[in-house]
Every structure is written in structure tokens, then in C-alpha cells.
Coordinates of C-alpha atoms in Angstrom, one line a residue:
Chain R
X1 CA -32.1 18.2 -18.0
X2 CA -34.7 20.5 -16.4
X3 CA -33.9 22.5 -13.5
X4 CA -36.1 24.9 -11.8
X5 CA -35.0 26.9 -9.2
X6 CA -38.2 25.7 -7.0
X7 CA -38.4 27.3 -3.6
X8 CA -37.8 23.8 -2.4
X9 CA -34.7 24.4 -3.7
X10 CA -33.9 27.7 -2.1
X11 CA -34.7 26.8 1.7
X12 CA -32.4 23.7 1.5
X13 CA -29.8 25.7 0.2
X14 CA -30.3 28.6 2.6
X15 CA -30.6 25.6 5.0
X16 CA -26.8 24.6 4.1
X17 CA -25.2 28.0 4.4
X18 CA -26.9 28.5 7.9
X19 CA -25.9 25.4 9.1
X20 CA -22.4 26.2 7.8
X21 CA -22.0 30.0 9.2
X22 CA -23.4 28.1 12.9
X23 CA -20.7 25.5 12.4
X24 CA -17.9 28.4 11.4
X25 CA -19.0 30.9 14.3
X26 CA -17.8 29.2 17.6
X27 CA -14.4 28.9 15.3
X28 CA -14.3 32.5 14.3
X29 CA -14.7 32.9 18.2
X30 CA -11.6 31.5 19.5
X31 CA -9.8 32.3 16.9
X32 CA -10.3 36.1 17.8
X33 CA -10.1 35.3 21.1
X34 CA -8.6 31.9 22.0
X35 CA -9.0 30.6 25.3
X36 CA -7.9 27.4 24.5
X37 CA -4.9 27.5 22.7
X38 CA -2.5 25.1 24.2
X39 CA 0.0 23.7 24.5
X40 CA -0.4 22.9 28.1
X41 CA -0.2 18.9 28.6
X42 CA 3.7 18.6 29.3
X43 CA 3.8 21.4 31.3
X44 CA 1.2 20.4 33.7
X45 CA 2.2 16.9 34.1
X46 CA 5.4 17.8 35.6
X47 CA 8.0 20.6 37.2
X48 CA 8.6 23.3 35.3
X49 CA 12.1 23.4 33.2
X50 CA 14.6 25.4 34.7
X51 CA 16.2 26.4 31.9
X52 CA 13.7 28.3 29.5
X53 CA 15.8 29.9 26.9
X54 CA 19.5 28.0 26.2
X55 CA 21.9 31.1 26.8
X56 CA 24.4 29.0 25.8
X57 CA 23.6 28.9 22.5
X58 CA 24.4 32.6 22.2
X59 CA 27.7 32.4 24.1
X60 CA 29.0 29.7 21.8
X61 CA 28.2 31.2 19.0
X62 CA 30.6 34.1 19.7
X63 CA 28.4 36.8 19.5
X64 CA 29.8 39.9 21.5
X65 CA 27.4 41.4 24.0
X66 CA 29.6 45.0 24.0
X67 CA 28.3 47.4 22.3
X68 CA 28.4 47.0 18.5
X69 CA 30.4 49.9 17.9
X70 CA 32.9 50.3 21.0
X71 CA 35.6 50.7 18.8
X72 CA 34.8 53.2 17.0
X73 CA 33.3 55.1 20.0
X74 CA 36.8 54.7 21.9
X75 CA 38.5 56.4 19.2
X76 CA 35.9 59.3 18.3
X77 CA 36.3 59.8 22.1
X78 CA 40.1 60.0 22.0
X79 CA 39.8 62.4 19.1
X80 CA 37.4 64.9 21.1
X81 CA 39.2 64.5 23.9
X82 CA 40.5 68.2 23.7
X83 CA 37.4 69.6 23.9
X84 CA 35.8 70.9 27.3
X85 CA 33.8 68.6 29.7
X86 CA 30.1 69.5 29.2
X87 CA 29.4 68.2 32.7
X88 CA 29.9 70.5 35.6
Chain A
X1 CA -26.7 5.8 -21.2
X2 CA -24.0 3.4 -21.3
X3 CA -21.5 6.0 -20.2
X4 CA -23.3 6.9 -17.7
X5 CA -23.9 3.5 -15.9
X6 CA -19.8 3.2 -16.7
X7 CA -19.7 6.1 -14.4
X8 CA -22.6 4.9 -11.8
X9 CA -19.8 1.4 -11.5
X10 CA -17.1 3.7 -11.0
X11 CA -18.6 6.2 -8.2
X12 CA -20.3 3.2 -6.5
X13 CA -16.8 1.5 -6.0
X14 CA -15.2 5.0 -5.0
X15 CA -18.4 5.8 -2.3
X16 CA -17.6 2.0 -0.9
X17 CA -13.8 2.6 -0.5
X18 CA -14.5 5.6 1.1
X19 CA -16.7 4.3 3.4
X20 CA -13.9 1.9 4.1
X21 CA -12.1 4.5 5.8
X22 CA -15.4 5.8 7.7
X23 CA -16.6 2.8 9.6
X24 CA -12.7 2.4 10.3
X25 CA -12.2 6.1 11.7
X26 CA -15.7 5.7 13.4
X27 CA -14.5 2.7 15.0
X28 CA -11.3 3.9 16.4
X29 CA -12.9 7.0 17.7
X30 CA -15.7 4.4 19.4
X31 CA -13.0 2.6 20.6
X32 CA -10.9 4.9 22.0
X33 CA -13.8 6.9 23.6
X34 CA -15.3 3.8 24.9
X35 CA -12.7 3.2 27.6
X36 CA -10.6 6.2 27.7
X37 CA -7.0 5.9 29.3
X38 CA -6.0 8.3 31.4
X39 CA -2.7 10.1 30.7
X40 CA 0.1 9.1 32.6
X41 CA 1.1 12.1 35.1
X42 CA 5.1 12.8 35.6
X43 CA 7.3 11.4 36.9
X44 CA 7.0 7.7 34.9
X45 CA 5.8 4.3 36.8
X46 CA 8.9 3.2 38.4
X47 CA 10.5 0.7 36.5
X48 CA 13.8 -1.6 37.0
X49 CA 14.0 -2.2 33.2
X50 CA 16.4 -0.2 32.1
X51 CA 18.4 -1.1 28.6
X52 CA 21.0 1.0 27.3
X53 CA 19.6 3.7 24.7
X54 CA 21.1 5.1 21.8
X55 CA 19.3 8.6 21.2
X56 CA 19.5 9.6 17.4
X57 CA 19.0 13.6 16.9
X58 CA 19.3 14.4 13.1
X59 CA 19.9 17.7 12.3
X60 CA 20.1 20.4 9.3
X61 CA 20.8 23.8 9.5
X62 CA 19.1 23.6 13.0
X63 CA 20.9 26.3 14.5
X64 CA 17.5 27.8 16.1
X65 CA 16.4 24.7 17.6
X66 CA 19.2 22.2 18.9
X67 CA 20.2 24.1 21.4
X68 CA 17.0 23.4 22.7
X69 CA 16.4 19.7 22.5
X70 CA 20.1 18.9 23.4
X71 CA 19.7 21.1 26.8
X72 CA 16.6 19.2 27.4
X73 CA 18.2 15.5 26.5
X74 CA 20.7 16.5 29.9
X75 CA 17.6 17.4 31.6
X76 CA 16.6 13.3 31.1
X77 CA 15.8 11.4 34.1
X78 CA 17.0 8.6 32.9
X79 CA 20.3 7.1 34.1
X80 CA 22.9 8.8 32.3
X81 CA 25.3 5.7 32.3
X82 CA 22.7 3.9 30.5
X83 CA 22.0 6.9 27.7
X84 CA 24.0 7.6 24.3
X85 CA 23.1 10.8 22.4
X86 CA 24.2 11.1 18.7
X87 CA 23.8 14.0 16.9
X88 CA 24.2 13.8 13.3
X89 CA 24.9 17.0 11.8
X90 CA 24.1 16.2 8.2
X91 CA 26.1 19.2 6.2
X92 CA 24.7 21.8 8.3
X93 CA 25.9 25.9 6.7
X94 CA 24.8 27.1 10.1
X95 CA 26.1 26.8 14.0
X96 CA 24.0 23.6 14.5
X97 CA 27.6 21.6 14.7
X98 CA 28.9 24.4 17.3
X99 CA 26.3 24.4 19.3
X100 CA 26.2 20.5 19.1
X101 CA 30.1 20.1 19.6
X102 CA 29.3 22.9 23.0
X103 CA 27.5 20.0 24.7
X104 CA 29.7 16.8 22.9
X105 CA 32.7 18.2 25.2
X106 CA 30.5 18.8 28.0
X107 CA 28.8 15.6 28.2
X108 CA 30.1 12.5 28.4
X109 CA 27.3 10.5 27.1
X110 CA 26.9 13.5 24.0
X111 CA 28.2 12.5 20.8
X112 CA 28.4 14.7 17.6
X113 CA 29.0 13.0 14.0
X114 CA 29.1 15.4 11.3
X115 CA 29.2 15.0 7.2
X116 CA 30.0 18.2 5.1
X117 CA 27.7 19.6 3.2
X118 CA 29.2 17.8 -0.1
X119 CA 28.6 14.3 1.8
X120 CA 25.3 15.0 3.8
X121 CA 22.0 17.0 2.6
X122 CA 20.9 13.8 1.3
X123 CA 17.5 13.3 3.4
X124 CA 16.7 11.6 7.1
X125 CA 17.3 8.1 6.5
X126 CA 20.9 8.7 5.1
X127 CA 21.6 11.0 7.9
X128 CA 19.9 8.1 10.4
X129 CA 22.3 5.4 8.6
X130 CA 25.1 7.8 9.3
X131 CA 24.7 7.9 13.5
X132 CA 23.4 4.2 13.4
X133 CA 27.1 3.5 12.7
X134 CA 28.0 5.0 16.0
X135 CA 24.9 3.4 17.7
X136 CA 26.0 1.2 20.2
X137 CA 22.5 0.0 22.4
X138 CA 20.6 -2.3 22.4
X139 CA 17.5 0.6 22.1
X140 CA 18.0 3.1 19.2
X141 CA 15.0 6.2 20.1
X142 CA 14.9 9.4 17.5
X143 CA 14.1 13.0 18.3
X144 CA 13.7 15.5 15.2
X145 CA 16.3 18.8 16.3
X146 CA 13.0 20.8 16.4
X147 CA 11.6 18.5 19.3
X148 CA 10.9 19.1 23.3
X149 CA 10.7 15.6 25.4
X150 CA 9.3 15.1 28.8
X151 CA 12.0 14.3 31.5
X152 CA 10.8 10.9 31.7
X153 CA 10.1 10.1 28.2
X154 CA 12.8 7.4 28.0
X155 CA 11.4 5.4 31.0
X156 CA 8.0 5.4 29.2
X157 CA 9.3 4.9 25.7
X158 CA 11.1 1.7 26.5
X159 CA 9.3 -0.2 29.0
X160 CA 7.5 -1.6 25.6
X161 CA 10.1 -3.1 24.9
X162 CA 10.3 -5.3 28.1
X163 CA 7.4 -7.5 25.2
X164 CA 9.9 -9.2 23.0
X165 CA 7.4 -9.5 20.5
X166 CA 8.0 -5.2 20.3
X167 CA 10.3 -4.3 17.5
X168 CA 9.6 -0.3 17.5
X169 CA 7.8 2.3 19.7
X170 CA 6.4 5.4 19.2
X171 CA 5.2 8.1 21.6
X172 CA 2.7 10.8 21.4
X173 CA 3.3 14.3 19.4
X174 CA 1.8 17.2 20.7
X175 CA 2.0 20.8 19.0
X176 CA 4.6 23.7 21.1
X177 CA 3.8 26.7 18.3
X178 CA -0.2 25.8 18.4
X179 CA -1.7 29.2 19.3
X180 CA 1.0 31.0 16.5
X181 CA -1.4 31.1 14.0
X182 CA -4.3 29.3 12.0
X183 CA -2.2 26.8 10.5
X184 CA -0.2 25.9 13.8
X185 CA -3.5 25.7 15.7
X186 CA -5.0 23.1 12.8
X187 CA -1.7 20.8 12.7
X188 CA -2.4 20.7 16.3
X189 CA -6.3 19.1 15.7
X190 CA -4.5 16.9 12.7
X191 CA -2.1 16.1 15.8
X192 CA -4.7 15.1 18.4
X193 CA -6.7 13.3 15.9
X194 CA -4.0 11.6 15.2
X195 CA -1.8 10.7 18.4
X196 CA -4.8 10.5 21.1
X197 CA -7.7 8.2 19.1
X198 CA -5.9 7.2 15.8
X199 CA -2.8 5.6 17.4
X200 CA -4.2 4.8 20.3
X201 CA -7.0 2.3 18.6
X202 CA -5.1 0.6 16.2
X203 CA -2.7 -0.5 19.0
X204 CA -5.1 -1.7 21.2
X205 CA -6.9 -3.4 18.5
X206 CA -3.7 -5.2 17.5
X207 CA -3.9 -3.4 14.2
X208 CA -0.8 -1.4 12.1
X209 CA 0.4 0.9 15.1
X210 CA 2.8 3.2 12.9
X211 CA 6.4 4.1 14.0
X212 CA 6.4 8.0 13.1
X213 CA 10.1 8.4 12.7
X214 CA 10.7 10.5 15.6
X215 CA 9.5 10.6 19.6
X216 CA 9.4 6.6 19.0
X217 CA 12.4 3.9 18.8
X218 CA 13.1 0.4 17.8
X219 CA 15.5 -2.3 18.7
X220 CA 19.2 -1.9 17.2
X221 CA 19.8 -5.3 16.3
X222 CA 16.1 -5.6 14.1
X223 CA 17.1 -2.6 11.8
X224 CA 20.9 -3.7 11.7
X225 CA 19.0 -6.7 10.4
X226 CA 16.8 -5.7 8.4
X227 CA 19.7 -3.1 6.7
X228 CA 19.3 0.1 8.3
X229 CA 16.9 2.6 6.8
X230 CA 16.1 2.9 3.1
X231 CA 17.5 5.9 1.6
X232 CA 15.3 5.8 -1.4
X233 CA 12.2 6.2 0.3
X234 CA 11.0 10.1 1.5
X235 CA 8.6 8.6 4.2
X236 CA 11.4 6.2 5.9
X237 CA 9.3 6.0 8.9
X238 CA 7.0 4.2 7.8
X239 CA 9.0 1.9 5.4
X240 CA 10.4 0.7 8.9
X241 CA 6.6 0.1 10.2
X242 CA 6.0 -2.4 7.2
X243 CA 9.6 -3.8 7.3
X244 CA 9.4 -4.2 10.8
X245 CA 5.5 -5.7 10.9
X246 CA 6.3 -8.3 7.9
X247 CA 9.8 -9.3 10.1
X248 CA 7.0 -10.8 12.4
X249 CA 7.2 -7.8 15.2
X250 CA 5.0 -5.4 16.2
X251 CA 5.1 -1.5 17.6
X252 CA 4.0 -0.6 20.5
X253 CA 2.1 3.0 20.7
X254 CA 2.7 4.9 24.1
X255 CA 0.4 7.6 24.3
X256 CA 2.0 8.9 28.1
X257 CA 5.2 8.8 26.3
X258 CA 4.7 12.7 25.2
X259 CA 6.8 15.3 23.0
X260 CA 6.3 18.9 21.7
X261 CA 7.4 19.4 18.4
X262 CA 7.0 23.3 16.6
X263 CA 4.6 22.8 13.7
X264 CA 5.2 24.3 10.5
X265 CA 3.4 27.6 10.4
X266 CA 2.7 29.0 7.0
X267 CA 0.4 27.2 4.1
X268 CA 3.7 27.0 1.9
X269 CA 5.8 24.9 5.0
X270 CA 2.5 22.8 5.0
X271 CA 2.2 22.2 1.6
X272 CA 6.2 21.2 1.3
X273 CA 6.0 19.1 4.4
X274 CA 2.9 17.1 3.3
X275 CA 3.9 16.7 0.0
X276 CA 6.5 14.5 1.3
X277 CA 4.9 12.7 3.5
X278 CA 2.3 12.1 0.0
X279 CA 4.6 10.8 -1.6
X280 CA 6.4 8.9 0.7
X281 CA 3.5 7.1 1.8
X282 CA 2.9 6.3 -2.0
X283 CA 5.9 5.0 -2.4
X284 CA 5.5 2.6 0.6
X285 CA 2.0 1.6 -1.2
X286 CA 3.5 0.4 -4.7
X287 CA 6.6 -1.0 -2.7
X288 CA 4.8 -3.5 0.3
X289 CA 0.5 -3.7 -0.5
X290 CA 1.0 -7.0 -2.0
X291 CA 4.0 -8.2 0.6
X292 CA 1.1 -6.6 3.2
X293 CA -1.4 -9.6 1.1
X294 CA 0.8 -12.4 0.6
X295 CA 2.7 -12.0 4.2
X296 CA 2.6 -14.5 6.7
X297 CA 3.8 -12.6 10.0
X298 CA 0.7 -10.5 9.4
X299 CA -3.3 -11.5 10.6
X300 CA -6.1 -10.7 8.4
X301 CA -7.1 -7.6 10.4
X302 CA -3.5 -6.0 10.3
X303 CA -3.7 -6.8 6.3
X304 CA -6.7 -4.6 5.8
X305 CA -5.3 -1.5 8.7
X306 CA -2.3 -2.0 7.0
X307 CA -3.5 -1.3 3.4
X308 CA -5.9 1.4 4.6
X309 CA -3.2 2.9 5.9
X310 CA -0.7 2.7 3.4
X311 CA -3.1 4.2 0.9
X312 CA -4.7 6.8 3.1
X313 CA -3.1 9.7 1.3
X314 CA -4.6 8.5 -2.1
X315 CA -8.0 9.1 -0.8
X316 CA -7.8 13.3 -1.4
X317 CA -7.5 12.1 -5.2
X318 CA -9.8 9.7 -4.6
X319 CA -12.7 12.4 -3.4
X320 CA -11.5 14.5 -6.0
X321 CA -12.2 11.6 -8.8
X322 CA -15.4 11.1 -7.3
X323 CA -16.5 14.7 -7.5
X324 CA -15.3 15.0 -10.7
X325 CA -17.5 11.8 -11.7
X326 CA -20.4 12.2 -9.4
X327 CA -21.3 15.9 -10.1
X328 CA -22.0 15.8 -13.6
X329 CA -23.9 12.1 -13.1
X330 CA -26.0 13.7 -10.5
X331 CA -26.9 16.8 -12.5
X332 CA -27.5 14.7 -15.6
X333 CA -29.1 11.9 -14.0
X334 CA -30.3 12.6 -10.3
X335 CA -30.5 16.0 -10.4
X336 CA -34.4 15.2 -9.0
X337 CA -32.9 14.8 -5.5
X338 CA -31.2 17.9 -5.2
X339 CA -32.8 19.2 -2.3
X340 CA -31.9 16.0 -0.4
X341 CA -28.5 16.3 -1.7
X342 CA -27.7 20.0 -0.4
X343 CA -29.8 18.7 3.1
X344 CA -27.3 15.9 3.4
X345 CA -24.2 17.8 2.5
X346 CA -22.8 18.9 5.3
X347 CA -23.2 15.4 7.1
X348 CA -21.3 13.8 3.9
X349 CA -18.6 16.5 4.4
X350 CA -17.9 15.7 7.7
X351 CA -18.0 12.3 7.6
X352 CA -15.6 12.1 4.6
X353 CA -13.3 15.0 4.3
X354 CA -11.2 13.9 6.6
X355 CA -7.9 14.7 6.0
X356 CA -6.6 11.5 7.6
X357 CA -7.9 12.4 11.1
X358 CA -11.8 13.1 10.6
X359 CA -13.4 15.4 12.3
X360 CA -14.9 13.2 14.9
X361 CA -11.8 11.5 15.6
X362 CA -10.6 14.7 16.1
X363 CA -13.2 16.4 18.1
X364 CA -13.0 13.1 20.7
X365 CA -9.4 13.3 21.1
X366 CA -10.1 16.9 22.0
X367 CA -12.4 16.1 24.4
X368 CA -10.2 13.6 26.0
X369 CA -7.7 15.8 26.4
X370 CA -10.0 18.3 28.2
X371 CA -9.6 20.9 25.8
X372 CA -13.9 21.5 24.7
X373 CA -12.8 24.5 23.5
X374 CA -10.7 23.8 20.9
X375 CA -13.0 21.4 19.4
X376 CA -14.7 24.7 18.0
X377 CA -11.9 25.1 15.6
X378 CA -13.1 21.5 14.3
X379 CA -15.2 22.9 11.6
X380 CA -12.0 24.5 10.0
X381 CA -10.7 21.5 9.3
X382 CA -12.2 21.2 5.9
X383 CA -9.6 23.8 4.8
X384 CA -6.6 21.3 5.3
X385 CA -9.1 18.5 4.0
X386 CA -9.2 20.7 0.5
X387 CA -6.0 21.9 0.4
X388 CA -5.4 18.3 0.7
X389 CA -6.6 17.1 -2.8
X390 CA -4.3 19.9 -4.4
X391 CA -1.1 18.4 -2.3
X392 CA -2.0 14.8 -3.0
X393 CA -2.8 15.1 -6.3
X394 CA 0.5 17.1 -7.2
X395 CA 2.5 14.5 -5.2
X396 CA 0.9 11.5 -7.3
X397 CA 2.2 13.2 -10.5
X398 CA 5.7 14.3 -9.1
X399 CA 6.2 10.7 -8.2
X400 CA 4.9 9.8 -11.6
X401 CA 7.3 12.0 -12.9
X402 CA 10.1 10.9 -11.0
X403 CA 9.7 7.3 -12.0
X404 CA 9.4 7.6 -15.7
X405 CA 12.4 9.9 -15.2
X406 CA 14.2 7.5 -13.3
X407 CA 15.1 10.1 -11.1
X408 CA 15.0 10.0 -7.2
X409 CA 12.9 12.5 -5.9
X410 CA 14.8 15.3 -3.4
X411 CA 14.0 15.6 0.2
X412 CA 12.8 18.8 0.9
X413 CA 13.5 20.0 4.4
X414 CA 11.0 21.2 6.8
X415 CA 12.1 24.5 8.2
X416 CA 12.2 25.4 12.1
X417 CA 12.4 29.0 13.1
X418 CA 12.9 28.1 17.0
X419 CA 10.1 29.9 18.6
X420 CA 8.7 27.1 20.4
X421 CA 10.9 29.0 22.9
X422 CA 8.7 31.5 23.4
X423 CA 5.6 29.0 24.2
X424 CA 7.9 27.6 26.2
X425 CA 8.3 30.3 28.8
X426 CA 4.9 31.9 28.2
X427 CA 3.0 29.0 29.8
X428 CA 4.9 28.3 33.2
X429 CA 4.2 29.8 36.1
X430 CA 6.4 32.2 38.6
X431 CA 9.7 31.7 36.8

């Protein structure tokens, strides 16, 4: 096999990679800036849900919104109770 | 010399199967983008056929998601009396049967099945078997746990089958997680590719329109008939296309008919989810290409699409063969037309790497869909396209495996971390 590395050669090659850094920019683009990112058809072809986000799931699933460590606090309080109130 | 003219035989018959799938991806996009329909604007075209439907939702370990779809399902705008919802909790070790049992008690028409974990975990089609038992309609549609309907999806969904000719339906996918992250935003070309040119030609050339397993339905008494879905096979979706195709019916694709799911969102997901749908799809090859041949129900035209089809995800092994054969020929024997070679390249990549939804297909369902922009992310399409030898490959010799082994092969669950939510309430207005 011969194989010269004619100039030929060289341009098509350079060729190639431009055509392929032209095809990658507009990508790149709106990746880094995306304008067009969907999704968008539902949504546009009818009203608006009115429930977003299912609060129910976190009510079901037992999950107390008290504060974590109300316990605890109640009885630290109790403890310190003999101490002076700080607030005039 | 005579190896090399072995190999010349060889590449030519690869390049012509290949260019099989071009002039059939070239013709769908043509077809499609010659008389574009318009997408159907909510609410659906009023109907007064209305059959009872059975709604399958599947779920495992779905705690993050079925909240979701089930809050949407009582959102439907069609008649409630008319509507059965099964949820088939299939062994979940999360609150997906909590949260599933919160609505069963709530609504009327909401029914929860569960299995433990010791008698579930055993793929989609036995979980689908299991709720089929309590199916009682006449129209059986399925919904993946991770899935967001339209209101009127029902009303579009089943209005094919007012054609008794129609055994199954399937509705359009579109992407809720697409602007997440690289790989969400290129399931969501794959997904446009496929749903809004793909689809959309074969059924209105009378070709193989294929049942997807999920935003899509079928008649109960056809699968009862046919015996439910087969548990063996990982792609059961479209084991139901062929079974239902060579039992003389047809499916009807309804691209209004339209349903966000949340794409997988990593390369690993990607590569687990495909893998399956690999080798499912090669599984449905060996099992039906020559009942596809020999079948009567089926015209010459829905032969070919359906063989195509079947064997689409062979063709990333089948590039790779022919790169693994055609370099070396080239450089030993037509290394003289280099130049031309590298000047043609890019047109030969893009006309056949295309990972199952070319890039013109894609790039026309795109602009259909009025979205120019995002046919700029077109180009990266050829990472999915390569990444796609690797999968197909390893899913060809872990089904080789499997078989020699006489072993089944496991299904491996797609993940859903549940932030479509987030999509959800980004993109609507004044809430």
C-alpha cells in the first residue's frame, strides 16, 4: 500500500473537521444557552393543571411538618425554665 | 485476493441492508412532511363513542412519581362511570402502595392490586398479567407510573377503536425532563423522531404501526385471546404488536393522543434502559421474522416494515461489522479514493447513523412541531448513534449468553427520580 500524505489529502480532511465544528456550533449554542428546550406542547394545548405538585403524597406518607426536634426542645425548655427571662 | 473479494460480497450486502433502512426512513420523513397533520388542540373532537376503559398503571418502587400520574388520571375528562384504574403495585419497598391505596379509598373507580416483593419484581408483563385479572372493559389503555396524560387523552385514545379492524393503539410520547441535561434533551430528538414522522408514516402507509407498551391500549378480549402478555420476553410491547398484527388486526397510531413521560437522565440509565429494549426487540426477531414471512393476515408491504423493524436494533452491529470490514478493504484496496472518501463522510454519517430515528427524520419532526431551534442539537445525535453499537452489541451477546445458559434474562428497571414535577410548574403561566 502507498500512502502519501498529498495536500489533496490535507484540505479534504481539514474540509471534514470544518464542516463538523459548523455542524457542532449552533448545538454547543443552545446547549449553553437553550431557548428551546421544551417541553411545551401539552401545556399549550390546554388549561393549565391546577394541581402542580401532589401535597398529598407528603401527607400520606406520615411525614411530620413540626419541627424535627420539638421534643427535645420542650424538655431542654422545661429544664432552663429556672433561669431568668432574657426579654424585657 | 480472494479474501478480499470475500470481504467486497460481504460489505456490498451490509451497504444494501443499510440502505434498506435509508430509503425507508427517507420515505417516512417525505411522507410525513409531505402533508403534515396538524396537532389536535385540547379539548378532544367530541365524540359519543364512549366504551368502558380499563387503565393499567404498573408500578415499582415509584414512590416519586405515582402520586403524580394517579392525581392526573382524576383530572380525566372522561366519564368517570365509564373509567377503571388499576394499579399494580408489583412488590414495591417504597410508599408507592400508600400513596396508591390514598387514592383507591378515595376514588371509586381507583383500584390498587398489590404482590409482595417475594411474588412481584418479576418485569412489566407479569405485573400487566397480574391487573389484567382485575380488568373488566372492553378497552384495556397502559400508563408507565412515571407518565403525565392530557385531560382528554382517553377520548382520543379510543375513538380508534370505533374501526373494528383496530386491535391496539398507541399515542404520542413527548419528553417532561427535556431541558435537565444533554441526555434528556437527546431522548427528546430520539422521541420526536420517533412519535411525530416515524409512527406517524408507517400508519398512514398501512405499514407495522407499533404498540409502545404504554400511552397506547388494545381491546381486552384480543389479548385475553391471544393469552395475555408473554412473560419471557423483556420488550412485551412489541411482542403484542406482532401477536396482534399476525391475529389479522391492526394498530392504530394517534399522534394528538399526547403524554409526557421523564426520560432517563444519565448515560448509565440510558444504557440499562436500551439494553433492554435491544434485547427485547431481538428476541421478538428470532421468535416471529419467519411467522412475519409465512403469515397470511399480513400484506407484502407490512412483511418488509415489519422485518425492518423487528431488526432495527441489529443495525448498530451491523455498522460496526461493516466498519470493521470496510476500513481495512479500503485502505488495502481503495485507499486511492481517499479524498473522496473523507469529502463524502459526513453525508454517509448522517444518512446512516441513525440510531433508529435518523437525523432527518428527526430534524422534520422538529420542525413540525415548531421547535427550529432544537433541530440545532441534531448534530449531537451521533453520540447516542455510537454509544449505540456498544449497547447493541453487548445486548446480542448477553442474549447469547442467556440462551446457551438457558437462563431467562432479568428485567432491569428504569429508574424515576420524579422531577418532572419541577418542569411541570416551571412552564405554566400565573399559578
Amino acid at each position: 500500500m502507498v500512502w502519501n500524505l498529498t495536500p489533496d489529502l490535507i484540505t479534504a480532511f481539514l474540509g471534514v473537521i470544518s464542516i463538523i465544528i459548523l455542524a457542532l456550533l449552533p448545538a454547543l449554542i443552545e446547549l449553553k444557552s437553550p431557548r428551546d428546550s421544551g417541553p411545551w406542547i401539552i401545556l399549550k394545548a390546554e388549561p393549565p393543571p391546577t394541581v402542580l405538585r401532589d401535597s398529598f403524597e407528603i401527607s400520606i406518607l406520615d411525614i411530620d411538618d413540626t419541627y424535627p426536634c420539638s421534643d427535645l426542645i420542650q424538655k431542654l425548655n422545661e429544664a432552663l425554665s429556672f433561669l431568668p427571662e432574657l426579654e424585657m | 485476493m480472494m479474501l478480499t473479494e470475500i470481504l467486497e460480497v460481504i460489505f456490498a450486502l451490509l451497504t444494501l441492508l443499510m440502505s434498506a433502512y435509508l430509503v425507508r426512513h427517507y420515505l417516512f420523513t417525505l411522507i410525513v412532511l409531505q402533508k403534515p397533520k396538524k396537532v389536535e388542540q385540547y379539548p378532544a373532537v367530541a365524540s359519543t363513542y364512549h366504551p368502558t376503559v380499563s387503565i393499567l398503571i404498573p408500578a415499582l418502587d415509584e414512590e416519586r412519581v405515582i402520586g403524580r400520574i394517579l392525581k392526573r388520571i382524576t383530572e380525566l375528562s372522561y366519564p368517570k362511570d365509564k373509567l377503571q384504574v388499576i394499579v399494580i403495585d408489583d412488590g414495591s419497598l417504597d410508599a408507592t402502595g400508600e400513596i396508591a391505596r390514598y387514592y383507591s379509598e378515595r376514588y371509586n373507580y381507583v383500584t390498587l392490586v398489590q404482590r409482595s416483593w417475594r411474588e412481584g419484581r418479576h418485569g412489566k408483563a407479569s405485573a400487566l398479567n397480574f391487573g389484567m385479572k382485575q380488568a373488566k372493559c372492553e378497552i384495556v389503555l397502559c400508563f408507565d407510573a412515571d407518565y403525565y396524560p392530557q385531560k382528554d387523552i382517553v377520548e382520543k385514545l379510543v375513538r380508534a377503536f370505533e374501526d373494528p379492524k383496530v386491535g391496539a393503539v398507541q399515542g404520542r410520547v413527548v419528553v417532561l425532563n427535556e431541558p435537565k441535561n444533554l441526555v434528556t434533551r437527546i431522548v427528546a430528538l430520539e422521541r420526536i423522531g420517533g412519535y411525530r414522522i416515524d409512527q406517524e408514516a408507517r400508519d398512514r402507509l398501512g405499514l407495522i404501526t407499533q404498540y409502545g407498551g404504554t400511552v397506547g391500549g388494545f381491546r381486552r378480549d384480543i389479548i385475553e385471546s391471544l393469552g395475555g402478555f408473554d412473560e419471557s420476553m423483556l420488550a412485551e410491547d412489541t411482542d403484542l404488536t406482532l401477536r396482534v398484527y399476525l391475529a389479522g388486526y391492526k394498530v392504530k397510531y394517534e399522534v394528538d393522543a399526547q403524554c409526557y413521560e421523564e426520560a432517563v437522565d444519565s448515560w448509565k440509565s440510558y444504557w440499562r434502559q436500551r439494553k433492554r429494549w435491544s434485547m427485547g426487540h431481538m428476541q421478538c426477531a428470532f421468535k416471529y421474522s419467519l411467522k412475519i414471512l409465512r403469515s397470511k393476515n399480513l400484506k407484502l408491504g407490512e412483511k418488509i416494515d415489519g422485518l425492518l423493524m423487528l431488526n432495527v436494533y441489529f443495525m448498530p452491529i451491523v455498522i460496526l461489522i461493516a466498519w470493521i470490514i470496510g476500513i481495512p478493504l479500503f485502505l488495502l484496496k481503495y485507499y486511492r479514493w481517499f479524498p473522496v472518501f473523507w469529502s463524502a463522510a459526513l453525508l454517509f454519517m448522517y444518512s446512516s447513523f441513525g440510531n433508529f430515528a435518523p437525523f432527518y427524520e428527526v430534524a422534520a419532526g422538529a420542525y413540525l412541531d415548531g421547535r427550529s431551534r432544537a433541530c440545532w442539537l441534531t448534530p449531537l445525535l451521533i453520540i447516542t448513534s455510537l454509544y449505540s453499537v456498544l449497547i447493541c452489541t453487548k445486548a446480542l451477546l448477553d442474549l447469547l449468553v442467556s440462551k446457551l445458559r438457558k437462563r431467562t434474562y432479568p428485567w432491569e428497571k428504569t429508574e424515576h427520580k420524579g422531577d418532572g414535577n419541577y418542569y411541570i410548574m416551571r412552564n405554566v403561566p400565573n399559578q
